[in-house]
mmCIF file with all atom_site columns, C-alpha atoms in Angstrom:
data_model
loop_
_atom_site.group_PDB
_atom_site.id
_atom_site.type_symbol
_atom_site.label_atom_id
_atom_site.label_alt_id
_atom_site.label_comp_id
_atom_site.label_asym_id
_atom_site.label_entity_id
_atom_site.label_seq_id
_atom_site.pdbx_PDB_ins_code
_atom_site.Cartn_x
_atom_site.Cartn_y
_atom_site.Cartn_z
_atom_site.occupancy
_atom_site.B_iso_or_equiv
_atom_site.pdbx_formal_charge
_atom_site.auth_seq_id
_atom_site.auth_comp_id
_atom_site.auth_asym_id
_atom_site.auth_atom_id
_atom_site.pdbx_PDB_model_num
ATOM 1   C CA . MET A 1 1   ? 20.427  260.897 73.312 1.00 88.00 ? 116 MET A CA 1
ATOM 2   C CA . GLN A 1 2   ? 21.217  262.921 76.184 1.00 95.00 ? 117 GLN A CA 1
ATOM 3   C CA . ARG A 1 3   ? 18.094  264.217 77.716 1.00 97.00 ? 118 ARG A CA 1
ATOM 4   C CA . ALA A 1 4   ? 14.408  262.739 77.526 1.00 98.00 ? 119 ALA A CA 1
ATOM 5   C CA . LEU A 1 5   ? 11.201  263.621 78.814 1.00 98.00 ? 120 LEU A CA 1
ATOM 6   C CA . VAL A 1 6   ? 8.718   261.039 79.455 1.00 98.00 ? 121 VAL A CA 1
ATOM 7   C CA . ILE A 1 7   ? 4.971   261.846 80.141 1.00 98.00 ? 122 ILE A CA 1
ATOM 8   C CA . GLY A 1 8   ? 3.108   259.146 81.730 1.00 97.00 ? 123 GLY A CA 1
ATOM 9   C CA . ALA A 1 9   ? 6.403   257.742 83.546 1.00 96.00 ? 124 ALA A CA 1
ATOM 10  C CA . SER A 1 10  ? 4.483   255.922 86.373 1.00 93.00 ? 125 SER A CA 1
ATOM 11  C CA . GLY A 1 11  ? 2.539   253.522 83.992 1.00 92.00 ? 126 GLY A CA 1
ATOM 12  C CA . GLY A 1 12  ? 3.955   250.030 82.867 1.00 92.00 ? 127 GLY A CA 1
ATOM 13  C CA . ILE A 1 13  ? 5.390   250.938 79.811 1.00 95.00 ? 128 ILE A CA 1
ATOM 14  C CA . GLY A 1 14  ? 6.442   254.550 80.899 1.00 96.00 ? 129 GLY A CA 1
ATOM 15  C CA . THR A 1 15  ? 8.140   253.151 83.993 1.00 96.00 ? 130 THR A CA 1
ATOM 16  C CA . ALA A 1 16  ? 10.147  250.732 81.689 1.00 96.00 ? 131 ALA A CA 1
ATOM 17  C CA . ILE A 1 17  ? 11.147  253.494 79.394 1.00 97.00 ? 132 ILE A CA 1
ATOM 18  C CA . VAL A 1 18  ? 12.533  255.388 82.056 1.00 97.00 ? 133 VAL A CA 1
ATOM 19  C CA . ASN A 1 19  ? 14.472  252.540 83.689 1.00 97.00 ? 134 ASN A CA 1
ATOM 20  C CA . GLN A 1 20  ? 15.770  251.867 80.129 1.00 96.00 ? 135 GLN A CA 1
ATOM 21  C CA . LEU A 1 21  ? 16.998  255.358 79.234 1.00 98.00 ? 136 LEU A CA 1
ATOM 22  C CA . ALA A 1 22  ? 18.598  255.668 82.529 1.00 97.00 ? 137 ALA A CA 1
ATOM 23  C CA . THR A 1 23  ? 20.723  252.442 82.103 1.00 96.00 ? 138 THR A CA 1
ATOM 24  C CA . ARG A 1 24  ? 21.819  254.192 79.086 1.00 96.00 ? 139 ARG A CA 1
ATOM 25  C CA . GLY A 1 25  ? 22.954  257.320 80.804 1.00 96.00 ? 140 GLY A CA 1
ATOM 26  C CA . VAL A 1 26  ? 20.194  259.574 79.561 1.00 97.00 ? 141 VAL A CA 1
ATOM 27  C CA . ASP A 1 27  ? 19.182  262.511 81.842 1.00 97.00 ? 142 ASP A CA 1
ATOM 28  C CA . VAL A 1 28  ? 15.368  261.500 82.238 1.00 98.00 ? 143 VAL A CA 1
ATOM 29  C CA . THR A 1 29  ? 12.716  263.797 83.516 1.00 98.00 ? 144 THR A CA 1
ATOM 30  C CA . GLY A 1 30  ? 9.501   261.821 84.082 1.00 97.00 ? 145 GLY A CA 1
ATOM 31  C CA . LEU A 1 31  ? 6.012   263.305 84.835 1.00 98.00 ? 146 LEU A CA 1
ATOM 32  C CA . SER A 1 32  ? 2.953   261.340 85.773 1.00 96.00 ? 147 SER A CA 1
ATOM 33  C CA . ARG A 1 33  ? -0.315  261.660 87.394 1.00 95.00 ? 148 ARG A CA 1
ATOM 34  C CA . LYS A 1 34  ? 0.646   259.485 90.254 1.00 93.00 ? 149 LYS A CA 1
ATOM 35  C CA . ARG A 1 35  ? 4.033   261.609 91.163 1.00 94.00 ? 150 ARG A CA 1
ATOM 36  C CA . ASP A 1 36  ? 3.348   264.855 89.750 1.00 97.00 ? 151 ASP A CA 1
ATOM 37  C CA . GLY A 1 37  ? -0.728  265.353 89.542 1.00 97.00 ? 152 GLY A CA 1
ATOM 38  C CA . LEU A 1 38  ? -0.667  265.427 85.790 1.00 97.00 ? 153 LEU A CA 1
ATOM 39  C CA . ASP A 1 39  ? -4.225  265.069 84.558 1.00 97.00 ? 154 ASP A CA 1
ATOM 40  C CA . VAL A 1 40  ? -3.913  265.124 80.743 1.00 97.00 ? 155 VAL A CA 1
ATOM 41  C CA . THR A 1 41  ? -7.632  265.871 80.462 1.00 96.00 ? 156 THR A CA 1
ATOM 42  C CA . ASP A 1 42  ? -6.986  269.373 82.124 1.00 97.00 ? 157 ASP A CA 1
ATOM 43  C CA . MET A 1 43  ? -5.479  272.009 80.340 1.00 97.00 ? 158 MET A CA 1
ATOM 44  C CA . THR A 1 44  ? -4.271  273.890 83.271 1.00 98.00 ? 159 THR A CA 1
ATOM 45  C CA . SER A 1 45  ? -2.530  270.883 84.650 1.00 98.00 ? 160 SER A CA 1
ATOM 46  C CA . VAL A 1 46  ? -0.842  270.173 81.380 1.00 98.00 ? 161 VAL A CA 1
ATOM 47  C CA . ASP A 1 47  ? 0.230   273.681 81.204 1.00 98.00 ? 162 ASP A CA 1
ATOM 48  C CA . ARG A 1 48  ? 1.411   273.986 84.610 1.00 97.00 ? 163 ARG A CA 1
ATOM 49  C CA . LEU A 1 49  ? 3.983   271.146 84.345 1.00 98.00 ? 164 LEU A CA 1
ATOM 50  C CA . LEU A 1 50  ? 5.084   271.490 80.754 1.00 98.00 ? 165 LEU A CA 1
ATOM 51  C CA . VAL A 1 51  ? 5.767   275.121 80.998 1.00 97.00 ? 166 VAL A CA 1
ATOM 52  C CA . ALA A 1 52  ? 8.012   274.401 83.898 1.00 97.00 ? 167 ALA A CA 1
ATOM 53  C CA . GLN A 1 53  ? 10.095  272.048 81.734 1.00 97.00 ? 168 GLN A CA 1
ATOM 54  C CA . THR A 1 54  ? 13.255  273.499 80.025 1.00 94.00 ? 169 THR A CA 1
ATOM 55  C CA . GLY A 1 55  ? 14.719  271.999 77.154 1.00 87.00 ? 170 GLY A CA 1
ATOM 56  C CA . PRO A 1 56  ? 15.838  270.650 74.625 1.00 97.00 ? 171 PRO A CA 1
ATOM 57  C CA . PHE A 1 57  ? 14.986  267.120 74.834 1.00 98.00 ? 172 PHE A CA 1
ATOM 58  C CA . ASP A 1 58  ? 16.253  264.556 72.495 1.00 96.00 ? 173 ASP A CA 1
ATOM 59  C CA . LEU A 1 59  ? 13.433  262.634 73.182 1.00 98.00 ? 174 LEU A CA 1
ATOM 60  C CA . ILE A 1 60  ? 9.851   263.136 74.126 1.00 98.00 ? 175 ILE A CA 1
ATOM 61  C CA . PHE A 1 61  ? 7.818   260.166 74.843 1.00 98.00 ? 176 PHE A CA 1
ATOM 62  C CA . VAL A 1 62  ? 4.235   260.213 75.438 1.00 98.00 ? 177 VAL A CA 1
ATOM 63  C CA . ALA A 1 63  ? 3.084   257.018 77.314 1.00 97.00 ? 178 ALA A CA 1
ATOM 64  C CA . THR A 1 64  ? -0.443  258.149 78.638 1.00 96.00 ? 179 THR A CA 1
ATOM 65  C CA . GLY A 1 65  ? -3.675  256.547 77.763 1.00 94.00 ? 180 GLY A CA 1
ATOM 66  C CA . ILE A 1 66  ? -6.548  254.175 78.971 1.00 93.00 ? 181 ILE A CA 1
ATOM 67  C CA . LEU A 1 67  ? -8.386  251.264 77.541 1.00 92.00 ? 182 LEU A CA 1
ATOM 68  C CA . ALA A 1 68  ? -11.832 252.067 79.268 1.00 91.00 ? 183 ALA A CA 1
ATOM 69  C CA . PRO A 1 69  ? -12.679 253.933 82.366 1.00 89.00 ? 184 PRO A CA 1
ATOM 70  C CA . ASN A 1 70  ? -12.616 252.378 85.694 1.00 84.00 ? 185 ASN A CA 1
ATOM 71  C CA . GLY A 1 71  ? -10.856 249.222 84.336 1.00 77.00 ? 186 GLY A CA 1
ATOM 72  C CA . ASP A 1 72  ? -14.044 248.397 82.458 1.00 86.00 ? 187 ASP A CA 1
ATOM 73  C CA . SER A 1 73  ? -13.943 246.394 79.012 1.00 89.00 ? 188 SER A CA 1
ATOM 74  C CA . PRO A 1 74  ? -14.153 247.903 75.622 1.00 93.00 ? 189 PRO A CA 1
ATOM 75  C CA . GLU A 1 75  ? -17.437 247.738 73.887 1.00 94.00 ? 190 GLU A CA 1
ATOM 76  C CA . LYS A 1 76  ? -18.106 244.585 71.789 1.00 93.00 ? 191 LYS A CA 1
ATOM 77  C CA . SER A 1 77  ? -21.108 245.807 69.894 1.00 96.00 ? 192 SER A CA 1
ATOM 78  C CA . LEU A 1 78  ? -22.832 248.991 69.025 1.00 96.00 ? 193 LEU A CA 1
ATOM 79  C CA . ASP A 1 79  ? -25.543 248.584 71.428 1.00 95.00 ? 194 ASP A CA 1
ATOM 80  C CA . GLN A 1 80  ? -22.713 248.877 74.307 1.00 95.00 ? 195 GLN A CA 1
ATOM 81  C CA . ILE A 1 81  ? -21.465 252.450 73.308 1.00 95.00 ? 196 ILE A CA 1
ATOM 82  C CA . ASP A 1 82  ? -22.145 254.938 76.176 1.00 95.00 ? 197 ASP A CA 1
ATOM 83  C CA . GLY A 1 83  ? -21.604 258.492 75.389 1.00 96.00 ? 198 GLY A CA 1
ATOM 84  C CA . ALA A 1 84  ? -20.223 259.417 78.684 1.00 96.00 ? 199 ALA A CA 1
ATOM 85  C CA . ARG A 1 85  ? -17.534 256.690 78.542 1.00 96.00 ? 200 ARG A CA 1
ATOM 86  C CA . MET A 1 86  ? -16.819 257.623 74.993 1.00 96.00 ? 201 MET A CA 1
ATOM 87  C CA . ALA A 1 87  ? -16.320 261.178 75.929 1.00 97.00 ? 202 ALA A CA 1
ATOM 88  C CA . GLU A 1 88  ? -13.756 260.133 78.737 1.00 97.00 ? 203 GLU A CA 1
ATOM 89  C CA . ILE A 1 89  ? -11.575 257.789 76.700 1.00 97.00 ? 204 ILE A CA 1
ATOM 90  C CA . MET A 1 90  ? -11.424 260.541 74.073 1.00 97.00 ? 205 MET A CA 1
ATOM 91  C CA . ALA A 1 91  ? -10.215 262.991 76.644 1.00 97.00 ? 206 ALA A CA 1
ATOM 92  C CA . VAL A 1 92  ? -7.410  260.932 77.803 1.00 97.00 ? 207 VAL A CA 1
ATOM 93  C CA . ASN A 1 93  ? -6.295  259.215 74.470 1.00 97.00 ? 208 ASN A CA 1
ATOM 94  C CA . CYS A 1 94  ? -6.828  262.113 72.046 1.00 97.00 ? 209 CYS A CA 1
ATOM 95  C CA . ILE A 1 95  ? -7.173  265.421 73.656 1.00 98.00 ? 210 ILE A CA 1
ATOM 96  C CA . GLY A 1 96  ? -4.448  264.782 76.043 1.00 97.00 ? 211 GLY A CA 1
ATOM 97  C CA . PRO A 1 97  ? -1.919  264.092 73.828 1.00 98.00 ? 212 PRO A CA 1
ATOM 98  C CA . ALA A 1 98  ? -3.046  267.206 71.745 1.00 98.00 ? 213 ALA A CA 1
ATOM 99  C CA . LEU A 1 99  ? -2.580  269.293 74.759 1.00 98.00 ? 214 LEU A CA 1
ATOM 100 C CA . ILE A 1 100 ? 0.866   267.879 75.300 1.00 98.00 ? 215 ILE A CA 1
ATOM 101 C CA . LEU A 1 101 ? 1.801   268.364 71.640 1.00 98.00 ? 216 LEU A CA 1
ATOM 102 C CA . ARG A 1 102 ? 1.058   272.175 72.192 1.00 97.00 ? 217 ARG A CA 1
ATOM 103 C CA . HIS A 1 103 ? 4.341   272.696 74.304 1.00 98.00 ? 218 HIS A CA 1
ATOM 104 C CA . VAL A 1 104 ? 6.625   270.327 72.158 1.00 98.00 ? 219 VAL A CA 1
ATOM 105 C CA . PRO A 1 105 ? 7.966   272.710 69.794 1.00 97.00 ? 220 PRO A CA 1
ATOM 106 C CA . ARG A 1 106 ? 9.470   275.090 72.562 1.00 97.00 ? 221 ARG A CA 1
ATOM 107 C CA . LEU A 1 107 ? 11.122  271.875 74.118 1.00 98.00 ? 222 LEU A CA 1
ATOM 108 C CA . LEU A 1 108 ? 12.981  270.450 71.069 1.00 98.00 ? 223 LEU A CA 1
ATOM 109 C CA . PRO A 1 109 ? 16.497  271.421 69.715 1.00 97.00 ? 224 PRO A CA 1
ATOM 110 C CA . ARG A 1 110 ? 16.057  273.311 66.625 1.00 92.00 ? 225 ARG A CA 1
ATOM 111 C CA . LYS A 1 111 ? 18.969  271.972 64.583 1.00 91.00 ? 226 LYS A CA 1
ATOM 112 C CA . GLU A 1 112 ? 19.730  268.777 66.092 1.00 95.00 ? 227 GLU A CA 1
ATOM 113 C CA . ARG A 1 113 ? 18.031  265.022 65.813 1.00 97.00 ? 228 ARG A CA 1
ATOM 114 C CA . ALA A 1 114 ? 14.948  264.536 68.000 1.00 98.00 ? 229 ALA A CA 1
ATOM 115 C CA . VAL A 1 115 ? 12.196  262.280 68.263 1.00 98.00 ? 230 VAL A CA 1
ATOM 116 C CA . VAL A 1 116 ? 8.850   262.675 69.652 1.00 98.00 ? 231 VAL A CA 1
ATOM 117 C CA . ALA A 1 117 ? 7.023   259.274 70.205 1.00 98.00 ? 232 ALA A CA 1
ATOM 118 C CA . VAL A 1 118 ? 3.367   258.888 71.243 1.00 98.00 ? 233 VAL A CA 1
ATOM 119 C CA . LEU A 1 119 ? 1.981   255.538 72.204 1.00 97.00 ? 234 LEU A CA 1
ATOM 120 C CA . SER A 1 120 ? -0.794  254.476 69.801 1.00 97.00 ? 235 SER A CA 1
ATOM 121 C CA . ALA A 1 121 ? -2.306  251.026 69.024 1.00 95.00 ? 236 ALA A CA 1
ATOM 122 C CA . ARG A 1 122 ? -2.587  248.992 65.988 1.00 95.00 ? 237 ARG A CA 1
ATOM 123 C CA . VAL A 1 123 ? -6.536  248.858 66.965 1.00 94.00 ? 238 VAL A CA 1
ATOM 124 C CA . GLY A 1 124 ? -6.590  252.632 66.135 1.00 95.00 ? 239 GLY A CA 1
ATOM 125 C CA . SER A 1 125 ? -5.591  251.987 62.295 1.00 96.00 ? 240 SER A CA 1
ATOM 126 C CA . ILE A 1 126 ? -8.588  252.311 60.093 1.00 95.00 ? 241 ILE A CA 1
ATOM 127 C CA . GLY A 1 127 ? -6.834  250.200 57.277 1.00 94.00 ? 242 GLY A CA 1
ATOM 128 C CA . ASP A 1 128 ? -6.096  247.368 59.627 1.00 93.00 ? 243 ASP A CA 1
ATOM 129 C CA . ASN A 1 129 ? -9.540  246.873 61.167 1.00 94.00 ? 244 ASN A CA 1
ATOM 130 C CA . ARG A 1 130 ? -10.728 243.736 60.230 1.00 92.00 ? 245 ARG A CA 1
ATOM 131 C CA . LEU A 1 131 ? -12.453 242.465 63.617 1.00 94.00 ? 246 LEU A CA 1
ATOM 132 C CA . GLY A 1 132 ? -14.442 245.522 64.538 1.00 95.00 ? 247 GLY A CA 1
ATOM 133 C CA . GLY A 1 133 ? -15.510 246.228 68.235 1.00 95.00 ? 248 GLY A CA 1
ATOM 134 C CA . TRP A 1 134 ? -13.648 248.422 70.811 1.00 95.00 ? 249 TRP A CA 1
ATOM 135 C CA . TYR A 1 135 ? -15.508 251.512 69.332 1.00 96.00 ? 250 TYR A CA 1
ATOM 136 C CA . ALA A 1 136 ? -14.585 254.113 71.716 1.00 97.00 ? 251 ALA A CA 1
ATOM 137 C CA . TYR A 1 137 ? -10.919 253.037 71.892 1.00 96.00 ? 252 TYR A CA 1
ATOM 138 C CA . ARG A 1 138 ? -10.280 252.618 68.164 1.00 97.00 ? 253 ARG A CA 1
ATOM 139 C CA . ALA A 1 139 ? -11.750 255.886 67.522 1.00 97.00 ? 254 ALA A CA 1
ATOM 140 C CA . SER A 1 140 ? -9.604  257.695 70.176 1.00 98.00 ? 255 SER A CA 1
ATOM 141 C CA . LYS A 1 141 ? -6.515  256.132 68.853 1.00 98.00 ? 256 LYS A CA 1
ATOM 142 C CA . ALA A 1 142 ? -7.517  256.894 65.215 1.00 98.00 ? 257 ALA A CA 1
ATOM 143 C CA . ALA A 1 143 ? -8.157  260.536 66.046 1.00 98.00 ? 258 ALA A CA 1
ATOM 144 C CA . ALA A 1 144 ? -5.032  260.986 68.019 1.00 97.00 ? 259 ALA A CA 1
ATOM 145 C CA . ASN A 1 145 ? -3.041  259.456 65.152 1.00 98.00 ? 260 ASN A CA 1
ATOM 146 C CA . GLN A 1 146 ? -4.524  262.336 63.079 1.00 98.00 ? 261 GLN A CA 1
ATOM 147 C CA . ILE A 1 147 ? -3.492  264.827 65.567 1.00 98.00 ? 262 ILE A CA 1
ATOM 148 C CA . LEU A 1 148 ? 0.000   263.455 65.830 1.00 98.00 ? 263 LEU A CA 1
ATOM 149 C CA . ARG A 1 149 ? 0.313   263.384 61.704 1.00 98.00 ? 264 ARG A CA 1
ATOM 150 C CA . THR A 1 150 ? -0.848  267.229 61.599 1.00 98.00 ? 265 THR A CA 1
ATOM 151 C CA . ALA A 1 151 ? 1.587   268.080 64.227 1.00 98.00 ? 266 ALA A CA 1
ATOM 152 C CA . ALA A 1 152 ? 4.525   266.144 62.641 1.00 98.00 ? 267 ALA A CA 1
ATOM 153 C CA . ILE A 1 153 ? 3.942   268.451 59.348 1.00 98.00 ? 268 ILE A CA 1
ATOM 154 C CA . GLU A 1 154 ? 3.774   271.690 61.487 1.00 98.00 ? 269 GLU A CA 1
ATOM 155 C CA . ILE A 1 155 ? 6.978   270.851 63.703 1.00 98.00 ? 270 ILE A CA 1
ATOM 156 C CA . GLY A 1 156 ? 8.707   269.644 60.592 1.00 97.00 ? 271 GLY A CA 1
ATOM 157 C CA . ARG A 1 157 ? 8.600   273.375 59.226 1.00 97.00 ? 272 ARG A CA 1
ATOM 158 C CA . SER A 1 158 ? 10.706  274.802 62.044 1.00 96.00 ? 273 SER A CA 1
ATOM 159 C CA . HIS A 1 159 ? 12.655  271.500 63.348 1.00 97.00 ? 274 HIS A CA 1
ATOM 160 C CA . ARG A 1 160 ? 13.701  269.995 60.210 1.00 96.00 ? 275 ARG A CA 1
ATOM 161 C CA . ASP A 1 161 ? 15.885  267.214 62.022 1.00 97.00 ? 276 ASP A CA 1
ATOM 162 C CA . ALA A 1 162 ? 12.876  266.217 64.281 1.00 98.00 ? 277 ALA A CA 1
ATOM 163 C CA . ALA A 1 163 ? 10.599  263.185 63.923 1.00 98.00 ? 278 ALA A CA 1
ATOM 164 C CA . VAL A 1 164 ? 7.034   262.960 65.395 1.00 98.00 ? 279 VAL A CA 1
ATOM 165 C CA . VAL A 1 165 ? 5.857   259.256 65.213 1.00 98.00 ? 280 VAL A CA 1
ATOM 166 C CA . ALA A 1 166 ? 3.060   257.086 66.535 1.00 98.00 ? 281 ALA A CA 1
ATOM 167 C CA . LEU A 1 167 ? 4.266   253.839 68.147 1.00 98.00 ? 282 LEU A CA 1
ATOM 168 C CA . HIS A 1 168 ? 2.356   250.520 68.569 1.00 97.00 ? 283 HIS A CA 1
ATOM 169 C CA . PRO A 1 169 ? 4.209   248.888 71.679 1.00 95.00 ? 284 PRO A CA 1
ATOM 170 C CA . GLY A 1 170 ? 2.341   245.278 70.924 1.00 93.00 ? 285 GLY A CA 1
ATOM 171 C CA . THR A 1 171 ? 0.372   243.830 73.730 1.00 90.00 ? 286 THR A CA 1
ATOM 172 C CA . VAL A 1 172 ? 2.219   244.422 77.154 1.00 87.00 ? 287 VAL A CA 1
ATOM 173 C CA . GLU A 1 173 ? 1.648   243.027 80.544 1.00 84.00 ? 288 GLU A CA 1
ATOM 174 C CA . THR A 1 174 ? 0.325   245.961 82.388 1.00 66.00 ? 289 THR A CA 1
ATOM 175 C CA . ARG A 1 175 ? -3.255  246.253 84.450 1.00 63.00 ? 290 ARG A CA 1
ATOM 176 C CA . PHE A 1 176 ? -4.960  247.219 81.011 1.00 62.00 ? 291 PHE A CA 1
ATOM 177 C CA . THR A 1 177 ? -4.121  243.687 79.680 1.00 58.00 ? 292 THR A CA 1
ATOM 178 C CA . ARG A 1 178 ? -4.688  241.622 82.814 1.00 59.00 ? 293 ARG A CA 1
ATOM 179 C CA . ASN A 1 179 ? -7.642  239.533 81.140 1.00 58.00 ? 294 ASN A CA 1
ATOM 180 C CA . TYR A 1 180 ? -5.482  238.680 78.215 1.00 56.00 ? 295 TYR A CA 1
ATOM 181 C CA . PRO A 1 181 ? -3.888  235.306 77.642 1.00 52.00 ? 296 PRO A CA 1
ATOM 182 C CA . ALA A 1 182 ? -0.217  235.325 78.957 1.00 53.00 ? 297 ALA A CA 1
ATOM 183 C CA . ASP A 1 183 ? 1.185   233.997 76.157 1.00 56.00 ? 298 ASP A CA 1
ATOM 184 C CA . SER A 1 184 ? 0.084   237.071 74.086 1.00 66.00 ? 299 SER A CA 1
ATOM 185 C CA . LYS A 1 185 ? 1.874   239.607 76.209 1.00 76.00 ? 300 LYS A CA 1
ATOM 186 C CA . VAL A 1 186 ? 5.402   240.808 76.685 1.00 87.00 ? 301 VAL A CA 1
ATOM 187 C CA . LYS A 1 187 ? 6.819   242.203 79.812 1.00 91.00 ? 302 LYS A CA 1
ATOM 188 C CA . PRO A 1 188 ? 7.073   246.016 79.933 1.00 91.00 ? 303 PRO A CA 1
ATOM 189 C CA . GLU A 1 189 ? 10.921  245.943 80.032 1.00 94.00 ? 304 GLU A CA 1
ATOM 190 C CA . ALA A 1 190 ? 11.067  244.024 76.676 1.00 94.00 ? 305 ALA A CA 1
ATOM 191 C CA . ALA A 1 191 ? 8.430   246.331 75.234 1.00 95.00 ? 306 ALA A CA 1
ATOM 192 C CA . ALA A 1 192 ? 10.609  249.448 76.357 1.00 96.00 ? 307 ALA A CA 1
ATOM 193 C CA . GLU A 1 193 ? 13.566  247.579 74.665 1.00 96.00 ? 308 GLU A CA 1
ATOM 194 C CA . ASN A 1 194 ? 11.741  247.236 71.369 1.00 96.00 ? 309 ASN A CA 1
ATOM 195 C CA . LEU A 1 195 ? 10.276  250.680 71.256 1.00 97.00 ? 310 LEU A CA 1
ATOM 196 C CA . LEU A 1 196 ? 13.700  252.204 71.996 1.00 98.00 ? 311 LEU A CA 1
ATOM 197 C CA . ARG A 1 197 ? 15.317  249.985 69.353 1.00 97.00 ? 312 ARG A CA 1
ATOM 198 C CA . VAL A 1 198 ? 12.703  251.347 66.818 1.00 98.00 ? 313 VAL A CA 1
ATOM 199 C CA . ILE A 1 199 ? 13.293  255.208 68.135 1.00 98.00 ? 314 ILE A CA 1
ATOM 200 C CA . ASP A 1 200 ? 17.106  254.691 67.575 1.00 97.00 ? 315 ASP A CA 1
ATOM 201 C CA . ASP A 1 201 ? 16.342  254.208 63.983 1.00 96.00 ? 316 ASP A CA 1
ATOM 202 C CA . ILE A 1 202 ? 13.956  257.017 63.512 1.00 97.00 ? 317 ILE A CA 1
ATOM 203 C CA . GLY A 1 203 ? 14.923  260.175 61.532 1.00 96.00 ? 318 GLY A CA 1
ATOM 204 C CA . PRO A 1 204 ? 13.061  263.261 59.854 1.00 97.00 ? 319 PRO A CA 1
ATOM 205 C CA . ALA A 1 205 ? 12.355  260.850 56.891 1.00 97.00 ? 320 ALA A CA 1
ATOM 206 C CA . GLN A 1 206 ? 10.108  258.791 59.093 1.00 97.00 ? 321 GLN A CA 1
ATOM 207 C CA . SER A 1 207 ? 8.344   261.911 60.660 1.00 98.00 ? 322 SER A CA 1
ATOM 208 C CA . GLY A 1 208 ? 4.439   261.649 60.745 1.00 98.00 ? 323 GLY A CA 1
ATOM 209 C CA . ARG A 1 209 ? 4.202   257.802 60.191 1.00 98.00 ? 324 ARG A CA 1
ATOM 210 C CA . PHE A 1 210 ? 2.983   255.074 62.550 1.00 98.00 ? 325 PHE A CA 1
ATOM 211 C CA . PHE A 1 211 ? 5.336   252.081 63.355 1.00 98.00 ? 326 PHE A CA 1
ATOM 212 C CA . ASP A 1 212 ? 4.898   248.698 65.271 1.00 96.00 ? 327 ASP A CA 1
ATOM 213 C CA . TRP A 1 213 ? 7.332   247.620 68.093 1.00 96.00 ? 328 TRP A CA 1
ATOM 214 C CA . ALA A 1 214 ? 9.342   245.980 65.375 1.00 95.00 ? 329 ALA A CA 1
ATOM 215 C CA . GLY A 1 215 ? 9.778   248.897 63.345 1.00 96.00 ? 330 GLY A CA 1
ATOM 216 C CA . LYS A 1 216 ? 7.046   247.734 60.799 1.00 97.00 ? 331 LYS A CA 1
ATOM 217 C CA . GLU A 1 217 ? 5.044   250.749 59.462 1.00 97.00 ? 332 GLU A CA 1
ATOM 218 C CA . VAL A 1 218 ? 1.391   250.414 60.465 1.00 97.00 ? 333 VAL A CA 1
ATOM 219 C CA . PRO A 1 219 ? -1.314  251.749 57.883 1.00 95.00 ? 334 PRO A CA 1
ATOM 220 C CA . TRP A 1 220 ? -3.463  254.681 59.031 1.00 93.00 ? 335 TRP A CA 1
#
């Protein structure tokens, strides 16, 4: 791996991914709202920053997302569903990655191995949903997974050595998980190591699939 593009580079996981890649000697380009004004819900903002990028990148890592607007908690029951809040979560977690993926084919090498990794979440798995709750967040991640799966099919037609995958990082110690028990979380640095270890083993045969931090496949 020589060049990487990390989108969402100022978040907990994004920052750790950037640092881990830099330690490996990878030339890393990071984009974020904090530093670059990237708004993944605004097509003009996404286009402005991604059109300016010149590939090819061996790795494109998308680490954007929210659990709930304004630091709120996810819904626990149907009567807590709010349309405006749900629309905001869908805009960030689903439409945002879709707007980014529009630019990905141009930024990948045509004939060399490359990986596009988008952070997802196990709670977005329909097959793995046994607890219920978290309606908007679950739905947004499930929708993002479908977009990623569809993009993997299209990208695979023109970039046969590329893999497009969804990754579940585990429960990572960030501001999103500040109310979780400490013993259930891992540090962002450990999460980044785990995710990059999985990415190192990803090839075209794994494209369009969903893996957790340990490399185990997650059901859609």
